[in-house]
Tab-separated table of N, CA and C in Angstrom:
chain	number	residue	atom	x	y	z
A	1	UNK	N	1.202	-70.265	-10.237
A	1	UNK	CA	1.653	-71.533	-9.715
A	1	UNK	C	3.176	-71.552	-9.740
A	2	UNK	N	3.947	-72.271	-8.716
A	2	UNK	CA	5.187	-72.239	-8.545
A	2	UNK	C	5.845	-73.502	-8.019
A	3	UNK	N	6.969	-74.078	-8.237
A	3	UNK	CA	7.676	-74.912	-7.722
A	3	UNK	C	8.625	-74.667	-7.234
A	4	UNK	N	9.286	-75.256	-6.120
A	4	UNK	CA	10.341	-75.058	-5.007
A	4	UNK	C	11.596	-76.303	-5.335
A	5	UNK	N	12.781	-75.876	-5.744
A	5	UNK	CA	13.768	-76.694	-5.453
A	5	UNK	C	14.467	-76.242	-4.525
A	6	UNK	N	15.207	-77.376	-3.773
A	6	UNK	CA	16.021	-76.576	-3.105
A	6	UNK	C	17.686	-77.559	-3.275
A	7	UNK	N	18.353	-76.443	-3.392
A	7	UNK	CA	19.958	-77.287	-4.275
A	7	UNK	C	20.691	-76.680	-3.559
A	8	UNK	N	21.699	-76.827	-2.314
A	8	UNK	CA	23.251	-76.946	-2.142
A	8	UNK	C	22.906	-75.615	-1.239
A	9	UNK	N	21.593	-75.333	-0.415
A	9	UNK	CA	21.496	-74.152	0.450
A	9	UNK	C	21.079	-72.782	-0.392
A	10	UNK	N	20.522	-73.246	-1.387
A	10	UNK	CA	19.453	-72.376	-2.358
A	10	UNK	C	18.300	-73.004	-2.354
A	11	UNK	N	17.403	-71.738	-2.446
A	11	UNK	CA	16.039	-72.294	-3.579
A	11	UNK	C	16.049	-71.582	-4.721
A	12	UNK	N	15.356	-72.676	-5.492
A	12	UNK	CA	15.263	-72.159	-6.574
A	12	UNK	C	13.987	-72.531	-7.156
A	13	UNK	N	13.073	-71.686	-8.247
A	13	UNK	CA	11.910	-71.619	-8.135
A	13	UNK	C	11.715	-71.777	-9.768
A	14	UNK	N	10.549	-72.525	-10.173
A	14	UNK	CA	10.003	-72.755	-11.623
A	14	UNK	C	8.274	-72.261	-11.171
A	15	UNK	N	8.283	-71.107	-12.153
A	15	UNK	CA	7.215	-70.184	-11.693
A	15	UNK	C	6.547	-70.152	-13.125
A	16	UNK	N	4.860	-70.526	-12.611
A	16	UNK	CA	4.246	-70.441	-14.249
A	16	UNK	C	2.755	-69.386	-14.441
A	17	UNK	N	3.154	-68.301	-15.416
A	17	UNK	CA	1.544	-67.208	-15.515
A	17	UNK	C	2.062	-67.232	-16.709
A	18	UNK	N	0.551	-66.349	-17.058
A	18	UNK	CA	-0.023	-66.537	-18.478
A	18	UNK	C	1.066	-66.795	-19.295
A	19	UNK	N	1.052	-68.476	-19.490
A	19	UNK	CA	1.558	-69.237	-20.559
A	19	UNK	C	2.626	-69.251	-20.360
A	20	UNK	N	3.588	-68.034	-19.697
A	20	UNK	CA	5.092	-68.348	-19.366
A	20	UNK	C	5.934	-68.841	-18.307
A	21	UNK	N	6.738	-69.862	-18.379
A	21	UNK	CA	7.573	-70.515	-17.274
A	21	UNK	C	8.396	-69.684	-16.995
A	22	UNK	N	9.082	-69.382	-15.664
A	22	UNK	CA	9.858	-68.306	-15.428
A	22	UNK	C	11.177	-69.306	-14.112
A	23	UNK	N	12.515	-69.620	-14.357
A	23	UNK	CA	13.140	-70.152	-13.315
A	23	UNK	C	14.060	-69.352	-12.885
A	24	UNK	N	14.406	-68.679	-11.763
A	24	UNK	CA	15.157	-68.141	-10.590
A	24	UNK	C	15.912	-68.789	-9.824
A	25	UNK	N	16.837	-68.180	-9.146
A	25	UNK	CA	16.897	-68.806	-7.771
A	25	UNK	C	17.062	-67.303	-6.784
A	26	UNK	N	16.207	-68.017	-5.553
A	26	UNK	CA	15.764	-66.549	-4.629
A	26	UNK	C	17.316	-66.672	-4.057
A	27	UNK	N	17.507	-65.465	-3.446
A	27	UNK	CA	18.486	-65.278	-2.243
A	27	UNK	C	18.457	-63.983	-1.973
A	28	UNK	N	19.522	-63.451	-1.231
A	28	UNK	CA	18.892	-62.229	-0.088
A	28	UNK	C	20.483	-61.346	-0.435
A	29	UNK	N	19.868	-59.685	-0.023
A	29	UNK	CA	20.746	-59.158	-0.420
A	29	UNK	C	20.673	-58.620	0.891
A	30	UNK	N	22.085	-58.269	1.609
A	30	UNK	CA	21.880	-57.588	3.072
A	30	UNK	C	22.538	-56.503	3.039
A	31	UNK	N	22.528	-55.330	3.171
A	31	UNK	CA	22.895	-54.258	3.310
A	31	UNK	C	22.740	-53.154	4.543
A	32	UNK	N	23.692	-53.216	5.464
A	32	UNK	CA	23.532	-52.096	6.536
A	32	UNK	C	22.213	-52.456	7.367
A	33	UNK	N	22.161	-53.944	7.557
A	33	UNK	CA	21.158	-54.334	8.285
A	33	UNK	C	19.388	-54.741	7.766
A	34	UNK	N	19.498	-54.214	6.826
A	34	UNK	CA	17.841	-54.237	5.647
A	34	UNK	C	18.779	-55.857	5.283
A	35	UNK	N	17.291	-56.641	5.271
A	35	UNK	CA	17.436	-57.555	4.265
A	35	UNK	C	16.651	-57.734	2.676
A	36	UNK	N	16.944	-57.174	1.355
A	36	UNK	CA	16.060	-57.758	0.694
A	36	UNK	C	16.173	-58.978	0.004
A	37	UNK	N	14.852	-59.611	-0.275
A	37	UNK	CA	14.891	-60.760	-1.137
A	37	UNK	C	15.010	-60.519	-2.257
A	38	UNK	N	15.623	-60.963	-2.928
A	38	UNK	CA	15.642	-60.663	-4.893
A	38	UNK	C	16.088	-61.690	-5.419
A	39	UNK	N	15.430	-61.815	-7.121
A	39	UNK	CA	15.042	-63.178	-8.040
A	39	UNK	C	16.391	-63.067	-8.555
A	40	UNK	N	17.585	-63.913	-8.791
A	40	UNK	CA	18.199	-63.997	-9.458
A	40	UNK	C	18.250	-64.583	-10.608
A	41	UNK	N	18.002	-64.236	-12.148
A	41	UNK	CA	17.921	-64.649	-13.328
A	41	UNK	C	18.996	-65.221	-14.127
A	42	UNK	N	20.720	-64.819	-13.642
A	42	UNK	CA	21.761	-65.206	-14.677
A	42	UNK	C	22.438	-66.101	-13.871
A	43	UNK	N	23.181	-66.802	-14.984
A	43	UNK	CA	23.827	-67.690	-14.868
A	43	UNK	C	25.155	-67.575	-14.285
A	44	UNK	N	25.429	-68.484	-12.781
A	44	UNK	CA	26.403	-68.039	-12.216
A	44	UNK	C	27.529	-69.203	-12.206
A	45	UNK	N	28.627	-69.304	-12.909
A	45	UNK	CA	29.814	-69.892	-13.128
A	45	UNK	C	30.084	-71.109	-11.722
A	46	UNK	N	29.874	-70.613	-10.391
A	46	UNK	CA	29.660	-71.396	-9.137
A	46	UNK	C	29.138	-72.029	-8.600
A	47	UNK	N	27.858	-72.281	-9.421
A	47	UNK	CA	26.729	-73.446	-8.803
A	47	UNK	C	27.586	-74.798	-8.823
A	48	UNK	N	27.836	-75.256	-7.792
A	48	UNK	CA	27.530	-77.020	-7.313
A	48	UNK	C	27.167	-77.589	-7.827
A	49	UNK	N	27.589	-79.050	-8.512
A	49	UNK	CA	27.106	-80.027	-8.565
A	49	UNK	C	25.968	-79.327	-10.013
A	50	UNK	N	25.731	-78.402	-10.925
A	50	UNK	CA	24.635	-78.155	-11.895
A	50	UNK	C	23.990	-79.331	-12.537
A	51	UNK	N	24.278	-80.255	-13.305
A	51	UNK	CA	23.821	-81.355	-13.287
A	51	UNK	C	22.581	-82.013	-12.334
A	52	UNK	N	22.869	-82.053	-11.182
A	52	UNK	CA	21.974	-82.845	-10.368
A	52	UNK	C	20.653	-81.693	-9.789
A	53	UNK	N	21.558	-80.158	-10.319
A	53	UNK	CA	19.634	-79.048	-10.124
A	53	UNK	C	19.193	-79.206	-11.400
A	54	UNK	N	20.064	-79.327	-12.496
A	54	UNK	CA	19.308	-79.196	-13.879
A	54	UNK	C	18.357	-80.636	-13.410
A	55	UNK	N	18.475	-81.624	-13.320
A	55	UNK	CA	17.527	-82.148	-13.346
A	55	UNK	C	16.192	-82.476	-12.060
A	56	UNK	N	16.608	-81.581	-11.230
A	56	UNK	CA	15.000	-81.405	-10.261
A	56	UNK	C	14.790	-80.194	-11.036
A	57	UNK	N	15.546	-78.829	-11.629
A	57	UNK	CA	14.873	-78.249	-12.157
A	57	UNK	C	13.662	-78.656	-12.970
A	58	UNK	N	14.152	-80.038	-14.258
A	58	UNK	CA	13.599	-80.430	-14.791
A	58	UNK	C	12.437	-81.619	-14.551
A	59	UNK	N	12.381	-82.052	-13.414
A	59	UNK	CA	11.531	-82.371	-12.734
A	59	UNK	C	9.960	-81.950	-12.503
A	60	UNK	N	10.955	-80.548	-11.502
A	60	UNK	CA	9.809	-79.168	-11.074
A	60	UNK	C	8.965	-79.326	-12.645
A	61	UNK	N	9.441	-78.874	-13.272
A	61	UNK	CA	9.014	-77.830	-14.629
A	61	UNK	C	8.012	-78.719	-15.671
A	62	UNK	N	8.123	-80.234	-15.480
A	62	UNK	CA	7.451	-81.086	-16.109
A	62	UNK	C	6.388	-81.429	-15.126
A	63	UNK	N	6.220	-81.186	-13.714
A	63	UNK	CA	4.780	-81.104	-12.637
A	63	UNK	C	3.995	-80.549	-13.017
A	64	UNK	N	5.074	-79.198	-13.405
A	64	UNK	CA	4.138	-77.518	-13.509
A	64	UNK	C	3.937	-77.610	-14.597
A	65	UNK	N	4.265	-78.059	-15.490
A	65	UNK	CA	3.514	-78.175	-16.989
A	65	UNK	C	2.237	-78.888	-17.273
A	66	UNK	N	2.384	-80.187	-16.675
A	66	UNK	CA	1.436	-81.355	-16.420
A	66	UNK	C	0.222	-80.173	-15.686
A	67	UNK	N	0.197	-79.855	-14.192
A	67	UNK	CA	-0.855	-79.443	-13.811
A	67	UNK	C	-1.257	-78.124	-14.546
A	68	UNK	N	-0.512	-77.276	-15.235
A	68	UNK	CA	-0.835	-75.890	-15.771
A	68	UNK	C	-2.008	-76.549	-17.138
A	69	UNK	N	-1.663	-77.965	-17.509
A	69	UNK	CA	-2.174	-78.394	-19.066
A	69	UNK	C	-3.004	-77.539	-19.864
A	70	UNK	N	-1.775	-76.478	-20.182
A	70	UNK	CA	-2.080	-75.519	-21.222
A	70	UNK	C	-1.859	-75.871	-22.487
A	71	UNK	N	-2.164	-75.298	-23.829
A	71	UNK	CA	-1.898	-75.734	-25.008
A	71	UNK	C	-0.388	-75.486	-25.760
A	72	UNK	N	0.432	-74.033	-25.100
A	72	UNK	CA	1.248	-73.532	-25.481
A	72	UNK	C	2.090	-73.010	-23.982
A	73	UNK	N	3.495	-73.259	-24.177
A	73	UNK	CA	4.077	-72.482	-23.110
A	73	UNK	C	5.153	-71.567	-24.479
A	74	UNK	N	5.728	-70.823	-23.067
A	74	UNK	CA	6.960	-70.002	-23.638
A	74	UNK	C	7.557	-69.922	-22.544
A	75	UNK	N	9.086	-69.335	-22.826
A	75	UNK	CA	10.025	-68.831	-21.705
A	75	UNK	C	11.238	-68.082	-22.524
A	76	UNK	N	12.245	-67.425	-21.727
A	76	UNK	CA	13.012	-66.867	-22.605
A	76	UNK	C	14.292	-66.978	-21.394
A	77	UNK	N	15.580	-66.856	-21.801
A	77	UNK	CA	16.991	-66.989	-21.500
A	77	UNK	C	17.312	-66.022	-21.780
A	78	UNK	N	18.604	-65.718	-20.348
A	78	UNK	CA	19.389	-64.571	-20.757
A	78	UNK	C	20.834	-64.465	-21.290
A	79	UNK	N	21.159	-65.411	-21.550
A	79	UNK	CA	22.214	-66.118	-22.133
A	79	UNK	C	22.210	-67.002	-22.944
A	80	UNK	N	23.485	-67.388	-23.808
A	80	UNK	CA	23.594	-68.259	-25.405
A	80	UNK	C	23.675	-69.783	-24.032
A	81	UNK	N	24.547	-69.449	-23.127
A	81	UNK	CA	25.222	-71.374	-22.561
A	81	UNK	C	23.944	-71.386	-22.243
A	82	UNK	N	22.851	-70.843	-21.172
A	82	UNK	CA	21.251	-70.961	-20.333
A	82	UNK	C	20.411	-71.318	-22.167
A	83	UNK	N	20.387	-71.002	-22.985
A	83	UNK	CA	19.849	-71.358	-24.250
A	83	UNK	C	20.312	-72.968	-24.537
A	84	UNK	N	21.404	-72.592	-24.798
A	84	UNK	CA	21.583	-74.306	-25.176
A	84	UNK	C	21.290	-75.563	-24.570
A	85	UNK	N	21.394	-75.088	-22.683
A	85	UNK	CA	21.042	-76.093	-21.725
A	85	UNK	C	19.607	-76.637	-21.660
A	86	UNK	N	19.161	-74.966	-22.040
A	86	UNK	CA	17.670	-75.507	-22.022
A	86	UNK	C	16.797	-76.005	-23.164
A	87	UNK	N	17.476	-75.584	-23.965
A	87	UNK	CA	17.256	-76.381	-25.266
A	87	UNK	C	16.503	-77.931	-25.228
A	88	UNK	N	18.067	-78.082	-25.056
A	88	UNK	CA	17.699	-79.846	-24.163
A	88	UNK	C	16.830	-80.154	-23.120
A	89	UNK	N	16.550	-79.486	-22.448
A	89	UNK	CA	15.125	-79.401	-21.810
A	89	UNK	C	14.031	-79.737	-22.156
A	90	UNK	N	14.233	-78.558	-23.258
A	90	UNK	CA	12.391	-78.507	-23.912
A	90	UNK	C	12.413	-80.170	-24.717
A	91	UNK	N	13.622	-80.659	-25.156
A	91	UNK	CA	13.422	-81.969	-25.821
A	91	UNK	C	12.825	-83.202	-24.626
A	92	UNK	N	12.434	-83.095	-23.172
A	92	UNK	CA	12.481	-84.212	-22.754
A	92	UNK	C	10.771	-83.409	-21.846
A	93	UNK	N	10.222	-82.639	-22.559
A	93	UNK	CA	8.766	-82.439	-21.850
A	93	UNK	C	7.879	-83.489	-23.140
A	94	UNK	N	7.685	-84.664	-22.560
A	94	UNK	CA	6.182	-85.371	-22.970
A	94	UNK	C	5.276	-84.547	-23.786
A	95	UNK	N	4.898	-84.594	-24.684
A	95	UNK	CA	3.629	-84.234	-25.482
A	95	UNK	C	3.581	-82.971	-25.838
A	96	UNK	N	4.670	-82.674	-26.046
A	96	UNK	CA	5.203	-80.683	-26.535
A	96	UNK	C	5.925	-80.728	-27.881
A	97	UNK	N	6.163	-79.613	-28.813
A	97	UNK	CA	7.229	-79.900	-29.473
A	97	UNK	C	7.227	-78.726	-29.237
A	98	UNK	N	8.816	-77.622	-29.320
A	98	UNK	CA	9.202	-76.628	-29.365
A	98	UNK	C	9.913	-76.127	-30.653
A	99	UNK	N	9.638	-74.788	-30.603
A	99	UNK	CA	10.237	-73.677	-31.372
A	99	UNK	C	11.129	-72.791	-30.942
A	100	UNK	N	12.123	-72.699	-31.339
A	100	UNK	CA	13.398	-71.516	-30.523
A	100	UNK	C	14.013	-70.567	-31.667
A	101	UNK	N	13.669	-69.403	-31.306
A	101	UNK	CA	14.073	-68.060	-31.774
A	101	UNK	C	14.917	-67.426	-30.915
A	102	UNK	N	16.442	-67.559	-31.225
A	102	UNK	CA	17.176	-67.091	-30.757
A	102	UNK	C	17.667	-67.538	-29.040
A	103	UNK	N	17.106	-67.077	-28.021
A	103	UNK	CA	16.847	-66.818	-26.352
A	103	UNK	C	15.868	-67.396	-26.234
A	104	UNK	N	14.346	-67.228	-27.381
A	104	UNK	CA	12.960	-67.263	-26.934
A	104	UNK	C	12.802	-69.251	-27.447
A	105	UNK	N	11.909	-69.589	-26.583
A	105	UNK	CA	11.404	-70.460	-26.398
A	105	UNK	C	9.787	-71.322	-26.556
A	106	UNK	N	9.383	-71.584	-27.174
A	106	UNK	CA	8.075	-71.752	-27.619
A	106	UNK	C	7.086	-72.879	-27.549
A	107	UNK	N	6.893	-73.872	-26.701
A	107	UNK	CA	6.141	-74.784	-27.033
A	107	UNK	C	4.774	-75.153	-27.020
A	108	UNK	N	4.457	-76.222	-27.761
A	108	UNK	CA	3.248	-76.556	-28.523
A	108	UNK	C	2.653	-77.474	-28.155
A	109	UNK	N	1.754	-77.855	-27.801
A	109	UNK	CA	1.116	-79.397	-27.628
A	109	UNK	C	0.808	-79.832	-28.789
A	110	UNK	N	1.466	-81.591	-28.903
A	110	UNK	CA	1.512	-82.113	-30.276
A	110	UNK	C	-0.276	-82.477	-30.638
């Protein structure tokens, strides 16, 4: 299951399998005429306006939680600033409490 944002002429995607949330944003790499698509995972200093995707991110991610109504999620960050942001995240999903080890991410249904 997957969710679609779309922010400032991106998409960006909150993607959920076994138990783990996974967020990207797609875009295209062109080279000598080939186009490929590829997931971008890190955090890029230039996003627009971040604030106003962090929260359709956080939107998306509380749908996909709601319809996934699993007992436990996880996710993991590739960065300390993407850790801390999301931190605050995991504090505003309804009926979860989380655990964070380091990057890794853990939550629980209360």
């Amino acid at each position: 299951m997957k969710k679609q944002v779309y922010h400032e002429g991106y998409n960006y995607v909150v993607e959920y399998g076994n138990n783990s949330l996974i967020m990207y944003k797609e875009d295209t790499d062109e080279w000598m005429g080939d186009i490929e698509y590829v997931k971008v995972f890190t955090v890029e200093g230039h996003t627009p306006r971040p604030m106003i995707l962090y929260r359709k991110l956080v939107v998306a991610a509380n749908k996909l939680i709601a319809q996934a109504n699993s007992d436990w999620f996880m996710f993991n960050v590739t960065d300390q600033k993407r850790a801390d942001l999301y931190e605050r995240f995991t504090q505003s999903i309804k009926g979860y409490s989380c655990q964070r080890a380091d990057k890794y991410f853990y939550l629980y249904r209360d």
